[in-house]
Tab-separated table of C-alpha atoms in Angstrom:
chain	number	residue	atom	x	y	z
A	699	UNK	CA	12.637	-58.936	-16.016
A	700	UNK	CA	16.440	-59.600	-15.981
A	701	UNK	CA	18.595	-61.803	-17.818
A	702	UNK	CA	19.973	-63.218	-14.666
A	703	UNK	CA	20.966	-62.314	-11.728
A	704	UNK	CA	22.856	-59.012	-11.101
A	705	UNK	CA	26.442	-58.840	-9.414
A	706	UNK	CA	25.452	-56.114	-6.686
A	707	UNK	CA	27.104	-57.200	-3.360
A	708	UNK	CA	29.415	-59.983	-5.126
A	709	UNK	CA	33.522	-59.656	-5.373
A	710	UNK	CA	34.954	-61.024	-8.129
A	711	UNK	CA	38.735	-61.537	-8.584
A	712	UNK	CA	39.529	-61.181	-12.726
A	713	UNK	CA	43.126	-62.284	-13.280
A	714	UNK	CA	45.434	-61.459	-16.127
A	715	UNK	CA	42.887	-57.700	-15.612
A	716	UNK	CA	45.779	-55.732	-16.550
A	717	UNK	CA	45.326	-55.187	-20.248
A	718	UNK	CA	42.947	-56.402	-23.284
A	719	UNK	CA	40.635	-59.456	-22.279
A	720	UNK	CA	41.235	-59.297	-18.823
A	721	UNK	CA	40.569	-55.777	-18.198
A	722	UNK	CA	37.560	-55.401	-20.212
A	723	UNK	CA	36.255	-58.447	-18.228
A	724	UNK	CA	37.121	-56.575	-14.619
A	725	UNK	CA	35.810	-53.721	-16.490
A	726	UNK	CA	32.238	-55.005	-17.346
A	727	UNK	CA	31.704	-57.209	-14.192
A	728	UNK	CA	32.138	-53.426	-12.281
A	729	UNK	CA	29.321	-52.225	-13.829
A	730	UNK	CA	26.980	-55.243	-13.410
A	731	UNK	CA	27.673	-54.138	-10.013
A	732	UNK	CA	30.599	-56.235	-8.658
A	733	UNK	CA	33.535	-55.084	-6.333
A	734	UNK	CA	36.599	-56.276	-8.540
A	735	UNK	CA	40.005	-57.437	-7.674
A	736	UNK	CA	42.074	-56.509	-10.703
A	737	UNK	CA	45.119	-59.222	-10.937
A	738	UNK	CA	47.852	-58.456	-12.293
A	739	UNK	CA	51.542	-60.286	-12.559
A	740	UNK	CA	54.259	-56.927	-13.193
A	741	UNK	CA	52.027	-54.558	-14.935
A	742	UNK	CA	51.285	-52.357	-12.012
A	743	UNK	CA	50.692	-49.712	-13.284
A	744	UNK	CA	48.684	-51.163	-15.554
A	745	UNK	CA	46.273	-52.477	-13.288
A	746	UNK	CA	46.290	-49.194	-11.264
A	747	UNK	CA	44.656	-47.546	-14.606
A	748	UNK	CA	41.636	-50.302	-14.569
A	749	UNK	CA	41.326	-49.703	-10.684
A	750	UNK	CA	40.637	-46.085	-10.859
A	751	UNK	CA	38.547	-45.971	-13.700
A	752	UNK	CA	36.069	-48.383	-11.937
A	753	UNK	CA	36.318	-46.380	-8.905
A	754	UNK	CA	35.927	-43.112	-11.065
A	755	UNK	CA	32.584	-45.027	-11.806
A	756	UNK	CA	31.543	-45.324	-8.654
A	757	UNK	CA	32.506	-48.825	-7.741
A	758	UNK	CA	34.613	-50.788	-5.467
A	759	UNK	CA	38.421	-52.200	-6.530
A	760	UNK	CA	41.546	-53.094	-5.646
A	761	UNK	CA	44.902	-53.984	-7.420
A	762	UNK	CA	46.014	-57.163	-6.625
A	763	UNK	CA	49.554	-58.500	-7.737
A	764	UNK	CA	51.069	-61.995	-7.775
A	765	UNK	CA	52.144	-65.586	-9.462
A	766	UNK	CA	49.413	-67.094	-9.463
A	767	UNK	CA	51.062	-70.332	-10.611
A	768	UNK	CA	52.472	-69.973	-6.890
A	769	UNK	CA	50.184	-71.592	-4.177
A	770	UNK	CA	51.473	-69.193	-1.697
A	771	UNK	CA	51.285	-66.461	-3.633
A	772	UNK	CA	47.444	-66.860	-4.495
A	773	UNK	CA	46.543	-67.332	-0.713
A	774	UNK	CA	47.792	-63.789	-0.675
A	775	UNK	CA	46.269	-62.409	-3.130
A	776	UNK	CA	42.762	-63.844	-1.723
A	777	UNK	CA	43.281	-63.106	1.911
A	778	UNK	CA	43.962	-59.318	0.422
A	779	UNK	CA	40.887	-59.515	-1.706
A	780	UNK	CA	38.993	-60.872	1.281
A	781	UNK	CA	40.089	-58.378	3.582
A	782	UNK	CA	39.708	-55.196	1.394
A	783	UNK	CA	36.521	-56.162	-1.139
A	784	UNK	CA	35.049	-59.299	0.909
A	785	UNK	CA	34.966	-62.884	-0.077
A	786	UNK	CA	35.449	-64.241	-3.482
A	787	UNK	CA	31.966	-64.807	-5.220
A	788	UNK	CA	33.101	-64.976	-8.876
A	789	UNK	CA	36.875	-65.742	-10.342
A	790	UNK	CA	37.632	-65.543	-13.826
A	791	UNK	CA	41.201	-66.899	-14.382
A	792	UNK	CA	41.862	-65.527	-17.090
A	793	UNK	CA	45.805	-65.019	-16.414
A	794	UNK	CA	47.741	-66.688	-19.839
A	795	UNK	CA	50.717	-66.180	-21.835
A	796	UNK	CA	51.535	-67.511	-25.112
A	797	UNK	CA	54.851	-68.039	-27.453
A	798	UNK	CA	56.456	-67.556	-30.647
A	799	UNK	CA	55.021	-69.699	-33.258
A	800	UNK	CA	57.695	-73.081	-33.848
A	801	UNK	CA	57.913	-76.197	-34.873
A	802	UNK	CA	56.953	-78.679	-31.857
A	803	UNK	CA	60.001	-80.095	-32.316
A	804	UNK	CA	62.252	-76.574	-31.726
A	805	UNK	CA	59.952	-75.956	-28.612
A	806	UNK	CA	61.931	-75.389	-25.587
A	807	UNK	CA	61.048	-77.772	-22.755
A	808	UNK	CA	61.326	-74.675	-20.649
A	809	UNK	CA	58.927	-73.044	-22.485
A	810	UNK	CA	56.232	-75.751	-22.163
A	811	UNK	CA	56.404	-76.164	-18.662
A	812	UNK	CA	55.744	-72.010	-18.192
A	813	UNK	CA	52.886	-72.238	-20.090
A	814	UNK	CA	51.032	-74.798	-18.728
A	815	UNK	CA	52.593	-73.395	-15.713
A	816	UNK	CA	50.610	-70.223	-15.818
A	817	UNK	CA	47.997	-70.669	-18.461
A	818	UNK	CA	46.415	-74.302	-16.884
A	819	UNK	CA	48.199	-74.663	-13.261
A	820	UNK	CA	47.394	-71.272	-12.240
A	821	UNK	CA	43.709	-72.043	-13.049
A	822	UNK	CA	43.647	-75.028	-10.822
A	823	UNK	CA	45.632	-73.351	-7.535
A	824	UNK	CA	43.577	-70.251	-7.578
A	825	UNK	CA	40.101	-72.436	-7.937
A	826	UNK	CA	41.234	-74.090	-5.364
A	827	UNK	CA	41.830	-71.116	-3.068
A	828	UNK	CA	38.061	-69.747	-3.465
A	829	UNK	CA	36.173	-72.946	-3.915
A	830	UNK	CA	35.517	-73.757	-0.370
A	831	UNK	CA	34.001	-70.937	0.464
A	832	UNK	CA	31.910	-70.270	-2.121
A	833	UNK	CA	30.451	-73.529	-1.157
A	834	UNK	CA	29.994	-72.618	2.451
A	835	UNK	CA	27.983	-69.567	1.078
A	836	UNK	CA	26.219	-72.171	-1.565
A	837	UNK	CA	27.471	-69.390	-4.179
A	838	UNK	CA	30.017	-69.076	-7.257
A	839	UNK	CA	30.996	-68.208	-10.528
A	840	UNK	CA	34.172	-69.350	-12.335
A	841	UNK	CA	34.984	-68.929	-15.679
A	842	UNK	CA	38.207	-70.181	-17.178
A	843	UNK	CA	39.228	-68.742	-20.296
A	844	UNK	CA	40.533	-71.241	-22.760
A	845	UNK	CA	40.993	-70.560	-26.614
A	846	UNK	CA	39.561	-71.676	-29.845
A	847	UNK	CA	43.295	-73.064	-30.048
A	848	UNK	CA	41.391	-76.265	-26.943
A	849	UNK	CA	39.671	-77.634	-30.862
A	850	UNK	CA	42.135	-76.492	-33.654
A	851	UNK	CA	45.228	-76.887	-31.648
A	852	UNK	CA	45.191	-72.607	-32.974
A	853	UNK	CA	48.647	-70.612	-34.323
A	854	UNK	CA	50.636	-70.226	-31.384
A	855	UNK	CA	51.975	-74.189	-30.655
A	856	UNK	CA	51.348	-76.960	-28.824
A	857	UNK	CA	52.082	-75.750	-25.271
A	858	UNK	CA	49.304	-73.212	-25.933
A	859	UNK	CA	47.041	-75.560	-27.209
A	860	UNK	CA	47.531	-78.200	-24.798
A	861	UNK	CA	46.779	-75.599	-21.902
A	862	UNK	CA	43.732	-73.828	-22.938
A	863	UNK	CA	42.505	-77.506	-23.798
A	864	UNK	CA	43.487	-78.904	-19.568
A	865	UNK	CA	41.265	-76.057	-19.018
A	866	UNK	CA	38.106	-77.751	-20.814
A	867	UNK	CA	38.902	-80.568	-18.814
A	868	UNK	CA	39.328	-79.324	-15.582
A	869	UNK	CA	36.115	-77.129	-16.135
A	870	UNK	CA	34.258	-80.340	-16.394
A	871	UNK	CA	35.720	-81.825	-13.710
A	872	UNK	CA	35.041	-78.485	-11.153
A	873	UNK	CA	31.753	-78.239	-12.680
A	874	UNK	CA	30.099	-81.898	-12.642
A	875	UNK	CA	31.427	-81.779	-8.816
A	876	UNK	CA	30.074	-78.546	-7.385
A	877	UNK	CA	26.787	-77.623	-9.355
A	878	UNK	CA	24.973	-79.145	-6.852
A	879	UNK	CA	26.594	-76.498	-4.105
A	880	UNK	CA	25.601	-73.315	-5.896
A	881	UNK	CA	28.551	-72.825	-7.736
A	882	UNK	CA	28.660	-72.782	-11.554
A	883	UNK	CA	32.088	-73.486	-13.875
A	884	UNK	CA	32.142	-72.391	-17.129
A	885	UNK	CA	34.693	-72.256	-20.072
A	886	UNK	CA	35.041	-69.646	-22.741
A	887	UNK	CA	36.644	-70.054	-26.112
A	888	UNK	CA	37.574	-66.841	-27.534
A	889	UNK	CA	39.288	-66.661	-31.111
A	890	UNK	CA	41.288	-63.602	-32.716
A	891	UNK	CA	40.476	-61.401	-31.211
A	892	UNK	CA	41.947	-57.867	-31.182
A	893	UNK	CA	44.765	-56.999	-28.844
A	894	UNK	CA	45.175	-60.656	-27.579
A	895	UNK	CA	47.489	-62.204	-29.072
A	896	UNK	CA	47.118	-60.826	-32.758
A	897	UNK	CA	50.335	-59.597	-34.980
A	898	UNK	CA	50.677	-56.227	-35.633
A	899	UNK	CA	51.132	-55.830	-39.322
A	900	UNK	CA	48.139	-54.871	-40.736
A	901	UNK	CA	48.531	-57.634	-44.044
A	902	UNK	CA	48.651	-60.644	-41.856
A	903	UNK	CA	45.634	-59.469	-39.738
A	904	UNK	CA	43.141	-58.628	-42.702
A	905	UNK	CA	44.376	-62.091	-43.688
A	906	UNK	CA	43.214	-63.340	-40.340
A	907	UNK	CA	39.980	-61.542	-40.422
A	908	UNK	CA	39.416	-63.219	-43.847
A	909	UNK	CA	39.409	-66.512	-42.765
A	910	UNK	CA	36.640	-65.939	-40.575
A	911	UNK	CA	32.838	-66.212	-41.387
A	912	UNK	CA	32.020	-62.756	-39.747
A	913	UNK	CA	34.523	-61.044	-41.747
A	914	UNK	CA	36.489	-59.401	-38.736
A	915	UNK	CA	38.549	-59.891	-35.525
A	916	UNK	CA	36.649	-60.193	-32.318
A	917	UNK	CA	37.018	-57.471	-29.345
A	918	UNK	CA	37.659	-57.804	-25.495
A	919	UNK	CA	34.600	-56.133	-25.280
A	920	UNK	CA	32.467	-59.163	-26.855
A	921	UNK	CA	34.810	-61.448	-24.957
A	922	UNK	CA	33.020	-59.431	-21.913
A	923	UNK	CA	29.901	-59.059	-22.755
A	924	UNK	CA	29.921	-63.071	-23.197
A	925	UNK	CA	31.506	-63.622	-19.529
A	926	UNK	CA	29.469	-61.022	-17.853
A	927	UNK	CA	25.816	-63.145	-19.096
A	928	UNK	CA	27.717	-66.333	-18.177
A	929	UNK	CA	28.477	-65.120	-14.401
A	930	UNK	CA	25.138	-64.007	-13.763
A	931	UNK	CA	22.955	-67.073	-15.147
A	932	UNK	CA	22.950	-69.757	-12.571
A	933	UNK	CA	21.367	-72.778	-14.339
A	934	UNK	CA	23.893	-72.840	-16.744
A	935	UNK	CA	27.298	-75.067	-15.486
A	936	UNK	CA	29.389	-76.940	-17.208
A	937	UNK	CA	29.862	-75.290	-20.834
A	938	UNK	CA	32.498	-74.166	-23.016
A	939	UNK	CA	31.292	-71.698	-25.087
A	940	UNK	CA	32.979	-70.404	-28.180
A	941	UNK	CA	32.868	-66.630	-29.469
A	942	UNK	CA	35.035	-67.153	-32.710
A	943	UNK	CA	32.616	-65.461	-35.176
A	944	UNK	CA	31.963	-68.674	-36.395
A	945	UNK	CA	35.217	-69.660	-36.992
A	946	UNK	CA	35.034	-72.903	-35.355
A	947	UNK	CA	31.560	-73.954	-35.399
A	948	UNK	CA	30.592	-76.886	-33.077
């Protein structure tokens, strides 16, 4: 018996695959078996690195550049992922940026409207783009990627926070209305976790680490692991689940 379904003979199209969460999601969904589109928005070569080592193992990939805050932009980057890998079966947007830590009041109006721009906007136009035919072929995966930050409103500000939370609500939305067509829409919540996000100096991360109940910073590689057993269970839509090492419990 498996745990759900495997991903042989699906494409998935991981955005944001460049580096840290993002690449060990393109990188794990390639060994379940999936040909991956690895989305990236200026770190080419970046993104060339996580292409070849999934092809070093055998599998299918492609390097696929873009805004994908831009509608025009994203019906590129499908029609290329269409053409080369076949249609998309399984998107994780997973695409984000974040900001110096402020006070609300010294955040830049600029600033806000980027990141909901590309954190929450991108999320919607590139659903969009692969929704319709996932329900002509009654299957689909998407996983957004939120943040611990959707419950706690998190360290980074309230652009963040606002973003990763319109993902929680657009997941419910996208979920409640195409369950019944095969595809599933999921939300994960990750929280510190290593590489994403996290300061450098090593005092302020054991301080971090300290606060939660595990006793350490999480890893791209659990982030993963969580998205990988999300993508291949079908009777599970409309959930945002948390991997915060208990940080948030809920």
């Amino acid at each position: 018996m498996t745990d759900g379904p495997q991903l042989e003979g699906r494409v998935a199209l991981v955005t944001g695959a460049s580096r840290g969460i993002g690449r060990a999601v393109a990188l794990r969904l390639a060994s379940d078996g999936a040909a991956c589109a690895v989305g990236y928005a200026s770190s080419a070569d970046s993104a060339a690195e996580v292409v070849d080592a999934i092809r070093s193992a055998g599998g299918r990939s492609v390097a696929v550049g873009g805004d994908v805050a831009d509608p025009d932009a994203v019906d590129r980057i499908v029609a290329r992922v269409t053409d080369e890998l076949g249609p998309v079966d399984v998107l994780v947007a997973n695409a984000g940026i974040g900001d110096r830590r402020r006070p609300m009041v010294e955040v830049p109006i600029e600033s806000w409207d980027e990141i909901i721009r590309v954190n929450l906007r991108s999320a919607f136009i590139l659903s969009r783009a692969v929704v319709p035919g996932m329900v002509e072929r009654r299957f689909g995966r998407i996983v957004l990627m939120s943040s611990v930050a959707a419950f706690t409103g998190g360290m980074i500000g309230p652009h963040y926070a606002a973003s990763k939370a319109g993902l929680i609500g657009l997941t419910h939305w996208m979920a409640a209305e195409l369950a019944g067509d095969g595809v599933t829409v999921n939300a994960i919540a990750p929280a510190l976790v290593e590489s994403h996000m996290i300061p450098s100096d090593p005092d302020r991360r054991r301080e971090l680490a300290s606060r939660i109940p595990v006793g350490r910073l999480g890893t791209a590689e659990e982030v993963a692991d969580l998205t990988s057993a999300v993508v291949r269970n079908g009777y599970l839509p409309d959930q945002v689940v948390s991997l915060d090492g208990g940080l948030h419990p809920h």
